[in-house]
Amino acid sequence: DAGVTQSPTHLIKTRGQHVTLRCSPISGHKSVSWYQQVLGQGPQFIFQYYEKEERGRGNFPDRFSARQFPNYSSELNVNALLLGDSALYLCASSSTGTGVYTFGSGTRLTVV
Amino acid sequence: GQNIDQPTEMTATEGAIVQINCTYQTSGFNGLFWYQQHAGEAPTFLSYNVLDGLEEKGRFSSFLSRSKGYSYLLLKELQMKDSASYLCAVDFNDYKLSFGAGTTVTVRA
């Protein structure tokens, strides 16, 4: 079985631009969570979706949004990019939104 | 807050044992995870503790005391490939994992 897949793996954007990151969960997993990891820190929670509904939102500005599709894949959108948005964006899936979370390889976003 | 504290760095010799401690607030606790993360890569799952006690899995063991808000990850027979960041993460029953900043373990020959 394929694990959690994320695309793209690397991305360079300019300040003010918009970015869309994609995630496909493990087959059978209905929950997807997004995390931001800045260098030298632990991952910070952004969103969790379960059965296409938002279950939780972290302390991030409204420039960050996400959605989950009927096939349980998910997109994270970030508008009006700032230099401080440069980070590794991680997607994690779980069967129910609790229990063991499996992480994807991440998308490395660099904002210049 | 939900402060999760773990040491920043630890260094040990190949073949030795290292113990990484993690403390957290006890209210709302639902479970504790340990993840390993190599530089530039995604976290990989190591262990999940819900009940008090020691869980052993090969060279890695994890301990939990819910009343004390305390866990540790024990790495035995250290190998060079164990050089990585080790993340303690807590499920406070709020649909997310709250992570510590990570402990960077350096294994020396």
PDB file of C-alpha atoms in Angstrom:
ATOM      1  CA  ASP A   1       0.000   0.000   0.000  1.00  0.00           C
ATOM      2  CA  ALA A   2       1.212   3.479  -0.786  1.00  0.00           C
ATOM      3  CA  GLY A   3       1.852   5.726   2.164  1.00  0.00           C
ATOM      4  CA  VAL A   4       0.819   9.349   2.453  1.00  0.00           C
ATOM      5  CA  THR A   5       1.829  11.139  -0.735  1.00  0.00           C
ATOM      6  CA  GLN A   6       2.388  14.873  -1.066  1.00  0.00           C
ATOM      7  CA  SER A   7       3.063  17.059  -4.050  1.00  0.00           C
ATOM      8  CA  PRO A   8       5.071  18.920  -5.030  1.00  0.00           C
ATOM      9  CA  THR A   9       8.169  17.968  -3.042  1.00  0.00           C
ATOM     10  CA  HIS A  10       9.809  21.361  -3.421  1.00  0.00           C
ATOM     11  CA  LEU A  11       8.450  24.739  -4.393  1.00  0.00           C
ATOM     12  CA  ILE A  12       9.836  28.254  -4.682  1.00  0.00           C
ATOM     13  CA  LYS A  13       7.400  31.173  -4.671  1.00  0.00           C
ATOM     14  CA  THR A  14       7.647  34.946  -4.532  1.00  0.00           C
ATOM     15  CA  ARG A  15       6.181  37.067  -1.752  1.00  0.00           C
ATOM     16  CA  GLY A  16       2.537  37.860  -2.395  1.00  0.00           C
ATOM     17  CA  GLN A  17       1.910  34.801  -4.542  1.00  0.00           C
ATOM     18  CA  HIS A  18      -0.480  31.979  -3.825  1.00  0.00           C
ATOM     19  CA  VAL A  19       0.388  28.298  -3.377  1.00  0.00           C
ATOM     20  CA  THR A  20      -1.573  25.027  -3.376  1.00  0.00           C
ATOM     21  CA  LEU A  21      -0.166  21.919  -1.757  1.00  0.00           C
ATOM     22  CA  ARG A  22      -1.700  18.477  -2.232  1.00  0.00           C
ATOM     23  CA  CYS A  23      -1.959  15.360  -0.125  1.00  0.00           C
ATOM     24  CA  SER A  24      -3.307  11.863  -0.690  1.00  0.00           C
ATOM     25  CA  PRO A  25      -3.874   9.845   2.504  1.00  0.00           C
ATOM     26  CA  ILE A  26      -3.266   6.169   3.040  1.00  0.00           C
ATOM     27  CA  SER A  27      -6.025   4.126   1.455  1.00  0.00           C
ATOM     28  CA  GLY A  28      -8.875   3.769   3.917  1.00  0.00           C
ATOM     29  CA  HIS A  29      -7.853   6.758   6.017  1.00  0.00           C
ATOM     30  CA  LYS A  30     -10.584   9.359   6.256  1.00  0.00           C
ATOM     31  CA  SER A  31      -8.715  12.031   8.178  1.00  0.00           C
ATOM     32  CA  VAL A  32      -6.047  14.402   6.907  1.00  0.00           C
ATOM     33  CA  SER A  33      -4.110  16.883   9.011  1.00  0.00           C
ATOM     34  CA  TRP A  34      -1.720  19.622   7.923  1.00  0.00           C
ATOM     35  CA  TYR A  35       1.316  20.800   9.866  1.00  0.00           C
ATOM     36  CA  GLN A  36       3.920  23.495   9.309  1.00  0.00           C
ATOM     37  CA  GLN A  37       7.466  22.823  10.437  1.00  0.00           C
ATOM     38  CA  VAL A  38       9.945  25.650  10.568  1.00  0.00           C
ATOM     39  CA  LEU A  39      13.607  24.698  10.723  1.00  0.00           C
ATOM     40  CA  GLY A  40      14.672  23.707  14.218  1.00  0.00           C
ATOM     41  CA  GLN A  41      11.142  23.444  15.608  1.00  0.00           C
ATOM     42  CA  GLY A  42       8.514  20.783  15.984  1.00  0.00           C
ATOM     43  CA  PRO A  43       5.565  20.658  13.577  1.00  0.00           C
ATOM     44  CA  GLN A  44       2.752  23.129  14.285  1.00  0.00           C
ATOM     45  CA  PHE A  45      -0.859  22.112  13.644  1.00  0.00           C
ATOM     46  CA  ILE A  46      -2.695  23.974  10.887  1.00  0.00           C
ATOM     47  CA  PHE A  47      -5.878  21.996  10.071  1.00  0.00           C
ATOM     48  CA  GLN A  48      -7.563  18.654  10.467  1.00  0.00           C
ATOM     49  CA  TYR A  49     -10.262  17.382   8.138  1.00  0.00           C
ATOM     50  CA  TYR A  50     -12.400  14.304   8.671  1.00  0.00           C
ATOM     51  CA  GLU A  51     -15.057  13.111   6.250  1.00  0.00           C
ATOM     52  CA  LYS A  52     -14.650  16.349   4.296  1.00  0.00           C
ATOM     53  CA  GLU A  53     -15.394  18.575   7.282  1.00  0.00           C
ATOM     54  CA  GLU A  54     -12.983  20.783   9.205  1.00  0.00           C
ATOM     55  CA  ARG A  55     -12.501  19.370  12.686  1.00  0.00           C
ATOM     56  CA  GLY A  56      -9.845  21.685  14.006  1.00  0.00           C
ATOM     57  CA  ARG A  57      -7.852  24.735  13.104  1.00  0.00           C
ATOM     58  CA  GLY A  58      -4.567  25.900  14.561  1.00  0.00           C
ATOM     59  CA  ASN A  59      -3.394  29.408  15.251  1.00  0.00           C
ATOM     60  CA  PHE A  60      -2.774  30.439  11.662  1.00  0.00           C
ATOM     61  CA  PRO A  61      -4.104  33.490   9.785  1.00  0.00           C
ATOM     62  CA  ASP A  62      -7.000  33.356   7.358  1.00  0.00           C
ATOM     63  CA  ARG A  63      -4.494  33.324   4.489  1.00  0.00           C
ATOM     64  CA  PHE A  64      -4.319  29.600   5.184  1.00  0.00           C
ATOM     65  CA  SER A  65      -7.240  27.471   4.013  1.00  0.00           C
ATOM     66  CA  ALA A  66      -7.796  23.840   3.178  1.00  0.00           C
ATOM     67  CA  ARG A  67     -10.362  21.412   1.942  1.00  0.00           C
ATOM     68  CA  GLN A  68     -10.885  17.691   1.669  1.00  0.00           C
ATOM     69  CA  PHE A  69     -12.339  15.967  -1.364  1.00  0.00           C
ATOM     70  CA  PRO A  70     -14.763  13.017  -1.608  1.00  0.00           C
ATOM     71  CA  ASN A  71     -11.805  10.661  -2.180  1.00  0.00           C
ATOM     72  CA  TYR A  72     -10.305  12.005   1.106  1.00  0.00           C
ATOM     73  CA  SER A  73      -7.380  13.735  -0.581  1.00  0.00           C
ATOM     74  CA  SER A  74      -6.746  17.284   0.560  1.00  0.00           C
ATOM     75  CA  GLU A  75      -5.379  20.636  -0.537  1.00  0.00           C
ATOM     76  CA  LEU A  76      -3.749  23.326   1.571  1.00  0.00           C
ATOM     77  CA  ASN A  77      -3.892  26.817   0.119  1.00  0.00           C
ATOM     78  CA  VAL A  78      -1.852  29.774   1.276  1.00  0.00           C
ATOM     79  CA  ASN A  79      -2.529  33.255  -0.100  1.00  0.00           C
ATOM     80  CA  ALA A  80      -0.384  36.381  -0.040  1.00  0.00           C
ATOM     81  CA  LEU A  81       2.760  34.473   0.819  1.00  0.00           C
ATOM     82  CA  LEU A  82       5.194  35.961   3.319  1.00  0.00           C
ATOM     83  CA  LEU A  83       8.856  35.139   3.813  1.00  0.00           C
ATOM     84  CA  GLY A  84       7.896  33.600   7.149  1.00  0.00           C
ATOM     85  CA  ASP A  85       5.750  31.001   5.389  1.00  0.00           C
ATOM     86  CA  SER A  86       8.932  29.267   4.240  1.00  0.00           C
ATOM     87  CA  ALA A  87       8.787  25.872   5.903  1.00  0.00           C
ATOM     88  CA  LEU A  88       8.268  22.160   5.466  1.00  0.00           C
ATOM     89  CA  TYR A  89       4.542  21.475   5.135  1.00  0.00           C
ATOM     90  CA  LEU A  90       3.563  18.053   6.348  1.00  0.00           C
ATOM     91  CA  CYS A  91       0.402  16.117   5.740  1.00  0.00           C
ATOM     92  CA  ALA A  92      -0.601  13.305   8.095  1.00  0.00           C
ATOM     93  CA  SER A  93      -3.392  10.809   7.708  1.00  0.00           C
ATOM     94  CA  SER A  94      -5.162   8.619  10.225  1.00  0.00           C
ATOM     95  CA  SER A  95      -8.146   6.349  10.019  1.00  0.00           C
ATOM     96  CA  THR A  96     -10.382   8.339  12.369  1.00  0.00           C
ATOM     97  CA  GLY A  97      -8.522  11.511  13.238  1.00  0.00           C
ATOM     98  CA  THR A  98      -7.150  10.062  16.453  1.00  0.00           C
ATOM     99  CA  GLY A  99      -4.645   7.315  17.140  1.00  0.00           C
ATOM    100  CA  VAL A 100      -1.564   6.835  15.030  1.00  0.00           C
ATOM    101  CA  TYR A 101      -0.849   9.508  12.452  1.00  0.00           C
ATOM    102  CA  THR A 102       1.295   8.672   9.410  1.00  0.00           C
ATOM    103  CA  PHE A 103       3.160  11.555   7.829  1.00  0.00           C
ATOM    104  CA  GLY A 104       3.958  12.188   4.206  1.00  0.00           C
ATOM    105  CA  SER A 105       7.404  13.277   3.022  1.00  0.00           C
ATOM    106  CA  GLY A 106       6.364  16.904   3.033  1.00  0.00           C
ATOM    107  CA  THR A 107       6.529  19.854   0.690  1.00  0.00           C
ATOM    108  CA  ARG A 108       9.467  22.195   1.169  1.00  0.00           C
ATOM    109  CA  LEU A 109       8.172  25.714   0.430  1.00  0.00           C
ATOM    110  CA  THR A 110      10.633  28.543   0.001  1.00  0.00           C
ATOM    111  CA  VAL A 111       9.294  32.088  -0.287  1.00  0.00           C
ATOM    112  CA  VAL A 112      11.711  34.630  -1.750  1.00  0.00           C
TER     113      VAL A 112
ATOM    114  CA  GLY B   1      -0.836  26.226  27.312  1.00  0.00           C
ATOM    115  CA  GLN B   2       0.148  22.726  26.281  1.00  0.00           C
ATOM    116  CA  ASN B   3       3.886  23.046  26.743  1.00  0.00           C
ATOM    117  CA  ILE B   4       5.748  19.934  25.835  1.00  0.00           C
ATOM    118  CA  ASP B   5       9.328  20.019  27.017  1.00  0.00           C
ATOM    119  CA  GLN B   6      12.226  17.911  25.861  1.00  0.00           C
ATOM    120  CA  PRO B   7      15.977  18.525  25.813  1.00  0.00           C
ATOM    121  CA  THR B   8      17.379  20.277  22.767  1.00  0.00           C
ATOM    122  CA  GLU B   9      20.404  18.097  22.129  1.00  0.00           C
ATOM    123  CA  MET B  10      22.015  14.872  23.300  1.00  0.00           C
ATOM    124  CA  THR B  11      25.242  13.201  22.225  1.00  0.00           C
ATOM    125  CA  ALA B  12      26.203   9.579  22.765  1.00  0.00           C
ATOM    126  CA  THR B  13      28.678   7.004  21.531  1.00  0.00           C
ATOM    127  CA  GLU B  14      27.891   4.190  19.127  1.00  0.00           C
ATOM    128  CA  GLY B  15      26.699   1.145  21.075  1.00  0.00           C
ATOM    129  CA  ALA B  16      25.628   3.186  24.092  1.00  0.00           C
ATOM    130  CA  ILE B  17      22.165   3.934  25.509  1.00  0.00           C
ATOM    131  CA  VAL B  18      20.424   7.289  25.454  1.00  0.00           C
ATOM    132  CA  GLN B  19      17.239   8.326  27.251  1.00  0.00           C
ATOM    133  CA  ILE B  20      15.207  11.267  25.964  1.00  0.00           C
ATOM    134  CA  ASN B  21      12.771  12.725  28.475  1.00  0.00           C
ATOM    135  CA  CYS B  22       9.530  14.514  27.691  1.00  0.00           C
ATOM    136  CA  THR B  23       7.205  16.323  30.081  1.00  0.00           C
ATOM    137  CA  TYR B  24       3.733  17.708  29.354  1.00  0.00           C
ATOM    138  CA  GLN B  25       0.678  19.067  31.127  1.00  0.00           C
ATOM    139  CA  THR B  26      -1.619  16.268  32.227  1.00  0.00           C
ATOM    140  CA  SER B  27      -5.090  17.738  31.615  1.00  0.00           C
ATOM    141  CA  GLY B  28      -6.908  16.376  28.577  1.00  0.00           C
ATOM    142  CA  PHE B  29      -4.248  13.748  27.885  1.00  0.00           C
ATOM    143  CA  ASN B  30      -5.271  11.118  25.349  1.00  0.00           C
ATOM    144  CA  GLY B  31      -1.988   9.565  24.232  1.00  0.00           C
ATOM    145  CA  LEU B  32       1.700  10.228  23.593  1.00  0.00           C
ATOM    146  CA  PHE B  33       3.725   9.588  20.466  1.00  0.00           C
ATOM    147  CA  TRP B  34       7.403   9.468  19.654  1.00  0.00           C
ATOM    148  CA  TYR B  35       8.540  10.175  16.115  1.00  0.00           C
ATOM    149  CA  GLN B  36      11.996  10.043  14.536  1.00  0.00           C
ATOM    150  CA  GLN B  37      12.901  12.670  11.972  1.00  0.00           C
ATOM    151  CA  HIS B  38      16.054  12.713   9.885  1.00  0.00           C
ATOM    152  CA  ALA B  39      17.159  16.076   8.548  1.00  0.00           C
ATOM    153  CA  GLY B  40      14.946  17.249   5.691  1.00  0.00           C
ATOM    154  CA  GLU B  41      12.651  14.250   5.926  1.00  0.00           C
ATOM    155  CA  ALA B  42       9.194  13.546   7.327  1.00  0.00           C
ATOM    156  CA  PRO B  43       8.658  12.249  10.864  1.00  0.00           C
ATOM    157  CA  THR B  44       8.378   8.472  11.092  1.00  0.00           C
ATOM    158  CA  PHE B  45       6.336   6.797  13.816  1.00  0.00           C
ATOM    159  CA  LEU B  46       8.221   5.055  16.617  1.00  0.00           C
ATOM    160  CA  SER B  47       5.776   4.469  19.470  1.00  0.00           C
ATOM    161  CA  TYR B  48       2.371   5.289  20.920  1.00  0.00           C
ATOM    162  CA  ASN B  49       1.684   5.144  24.661  1.00  0.00           C
ATOM    163  CA  VAL B  50      -1.800   5.425  26.109  1.00  0.00           C
ATOM    164  CA  LEU B  51      -1.435   3.539  29.393  1.00  0.00           C
ATOM    165  CA  ASP B  52       1.255   3.761  32.060  1.00  0.00           C
ATOM    166  CA  GLY B  53       4.296   1.561  31.681  1.00  0.00           C
ATOM    167  CA  LEU B  54       7.029   0.522  29.323  1.00  0.00           C
ATOM    168  CA  GLU B  55       6.500  -0.439  25.683  1.00  0.00           C
ATOM    169  CA  GLU B  56       9.445  -2.227  24.106  1.00  0.00           C
ATOM    170  CA  LYS B  57      10.002  -2.474  20.389  1.00  0.00           C
ATOM    171  CA  GLY B  58      13.397  -3.819  19.439  1.00  0.00           C
ATOM    172  CA  ARG B  59      16.165  -1.370  20.334  1.00  0.00           C
ATOM    173  CA  PHE B  60      13.634   1.354  21.152  1.00  0.00           C
ATOM    174  CA  SER B  61      11.449   1.505  24.278  1.00  0.00           C
ATOM    175  CA  SER B  62       9.008   4.150  25.457  1.00  0.00           C
ATOM    176  CA  PHE B  63       7.745   4.764  28.974  1.00  0.00           C
ATOM    177  CA  LEU B  64       4.732   6.728  30.167  1.00  0.00           C
ATOM    178  CA  SER B  65       3.563   8.007  33.551  1.00  0.00           C
ATOM    179  CA  ARG B  66       0.242   9.782  33.089  1.00  0.00           C
ATOM    180  CA  SER B  67       0.028  11.054  36.670  1.00  0.00           C
ATOM    181  CA  LYS B  68       3.448  12.699  36.389  1.00  0.00           C
ATOM    182  CA  GLY B  69       3.014  13.978  32.842  1.00  0.00           C
ATOM    183  CA  TYR B  70       6.255  12.263  31.917  1.00  0.00           C
ATOM    184  CA  SER B  71       7.547  10.011  29.171  1.00  0.00           C
ATOM    185  CA  TYR B  72      10.909   8.862  27.957  1.00  0.00           C
ATOM    186  CA  LEU B  73      12.249   7.232  24.826  1.00  0.00           C
ATOM    187  CA  LEU B  74      15.123   4.826  25.373  1.00  0.00           C
ATOM    188  CA  LEU B  75      17.444   4.064  22.499  1.00  0.00           C
ATOM    189  CA  LYS B  76      19.706   1.066  23.067  1.00  0.00           C
ATOM    190  CA  GLU B  77      22.751  -0.194  21.158  1.00  0.00           C
ATOM    191  CA  LEU B  78      23.017   3.106  19.361  1.00  0.00           C
ATOM    192  CA  GLN B  79      23.932   3.057  15.692  1.00  0.00           C
ATOM    193  CA  MET B  80      25.154   5.907  13.496  1.00  0.00           C
ATOM    194  CA  LYS B  81      21.848   5.842  11.618  1.00  0.00           C
ATOM    195  CA  ASP B  82      20.059   6.753  14.874  1.00  0.00           C
ATOM    196  CA  SER B  83      21.441  10.293  14.565  1.00  0.00           C
ATOM    197  CA  ALA B  84      18.233  12.258  14.077  1.00  0.00           C
ATOM    198  CA  SER B  85      15.707  14.502  15.789  1.00  0.00           C
ATOM    199  CA  TYR B  86      13.276  12.751  18.128  1.00  0.00           C
ATOM    200  CA  LEU B  87       9.893  14.388  18.533  1.00  0.00           C
ATOM    201  CA  CYS B  88       7.585  13.933  21.495  1.00  0.00           C
ATOM    202  CA  ALA B  89       3.954  14.614  20.573  1.00  0.00           C
ATOM    203  CA  VAL B  90       0.821  14.559  22.725  1.00  0.00           C
ATOM    204  CA  ASP B  91      -2.796  14.038  21.760  1.00  0.00           C
ATOM    205  CA  PHE B  92      -4.823  16.251  24.093  1.00  0.00           C
ATOM    206  CA  ASN B  93      -8.086  14.935  22.664  1.00  0.00           C
ATOM    207  CA  ASP B  94      -8.477  17.996  20.460  1.00  0.00           C
ATOM    208  CA  TYR B  95      -7.971  16.457  17.020  1.00  0.00           C
ATOM    209  CA  LYS B  96      -4.333  17.394  16.693  1.00  0.00           C
ATOM    210  CA  LEU B  97      -0.884  16.455  17.869  1.00  0.00           C
ATOM    211  CA  SER B  98       1.021  18.993  19.933  1.00  0.00           C
ATOM    212  CA  PHE B  99       4.739  18.576  19.378  1.00  0.00           C
ATOM    213  CA  GLY B 100       7.767  19.427  21.417  1.00  0.00           C
ATOM    214  CA  ALA B 101      10.626  21.206  19.664  1.00  0.00           C
ATOM    215  CA  GLY B 102      12.500  17.924  19.231  1.00  0.00           C
ATOM    216  CA  THR B 103      15.709  16.469  20.628  1.00  0.00           C
ATOM    217  CA  THR B 104      18.642  16.210  18.256  1.00  0.00           C
ATOM    218  CA  VAL B 105      20.614  13.053  18.991  1.00  0.00           C
ATOM    219  CA  THR B 106      24.135  12.825  17.632  1.00  0.00           C
ATOM    220  CA  VAL B 107      25.795   9.418  17.669  1.00  0.00           C
ATOM    221  CA  ARG B 108      29.613   9.491  17.611  1.00  0.00           C
ATOM    222  CA  ALA B 109      31.850   6.664  16.512  1.00  0.00           C
TER     223      ALA B 109
END
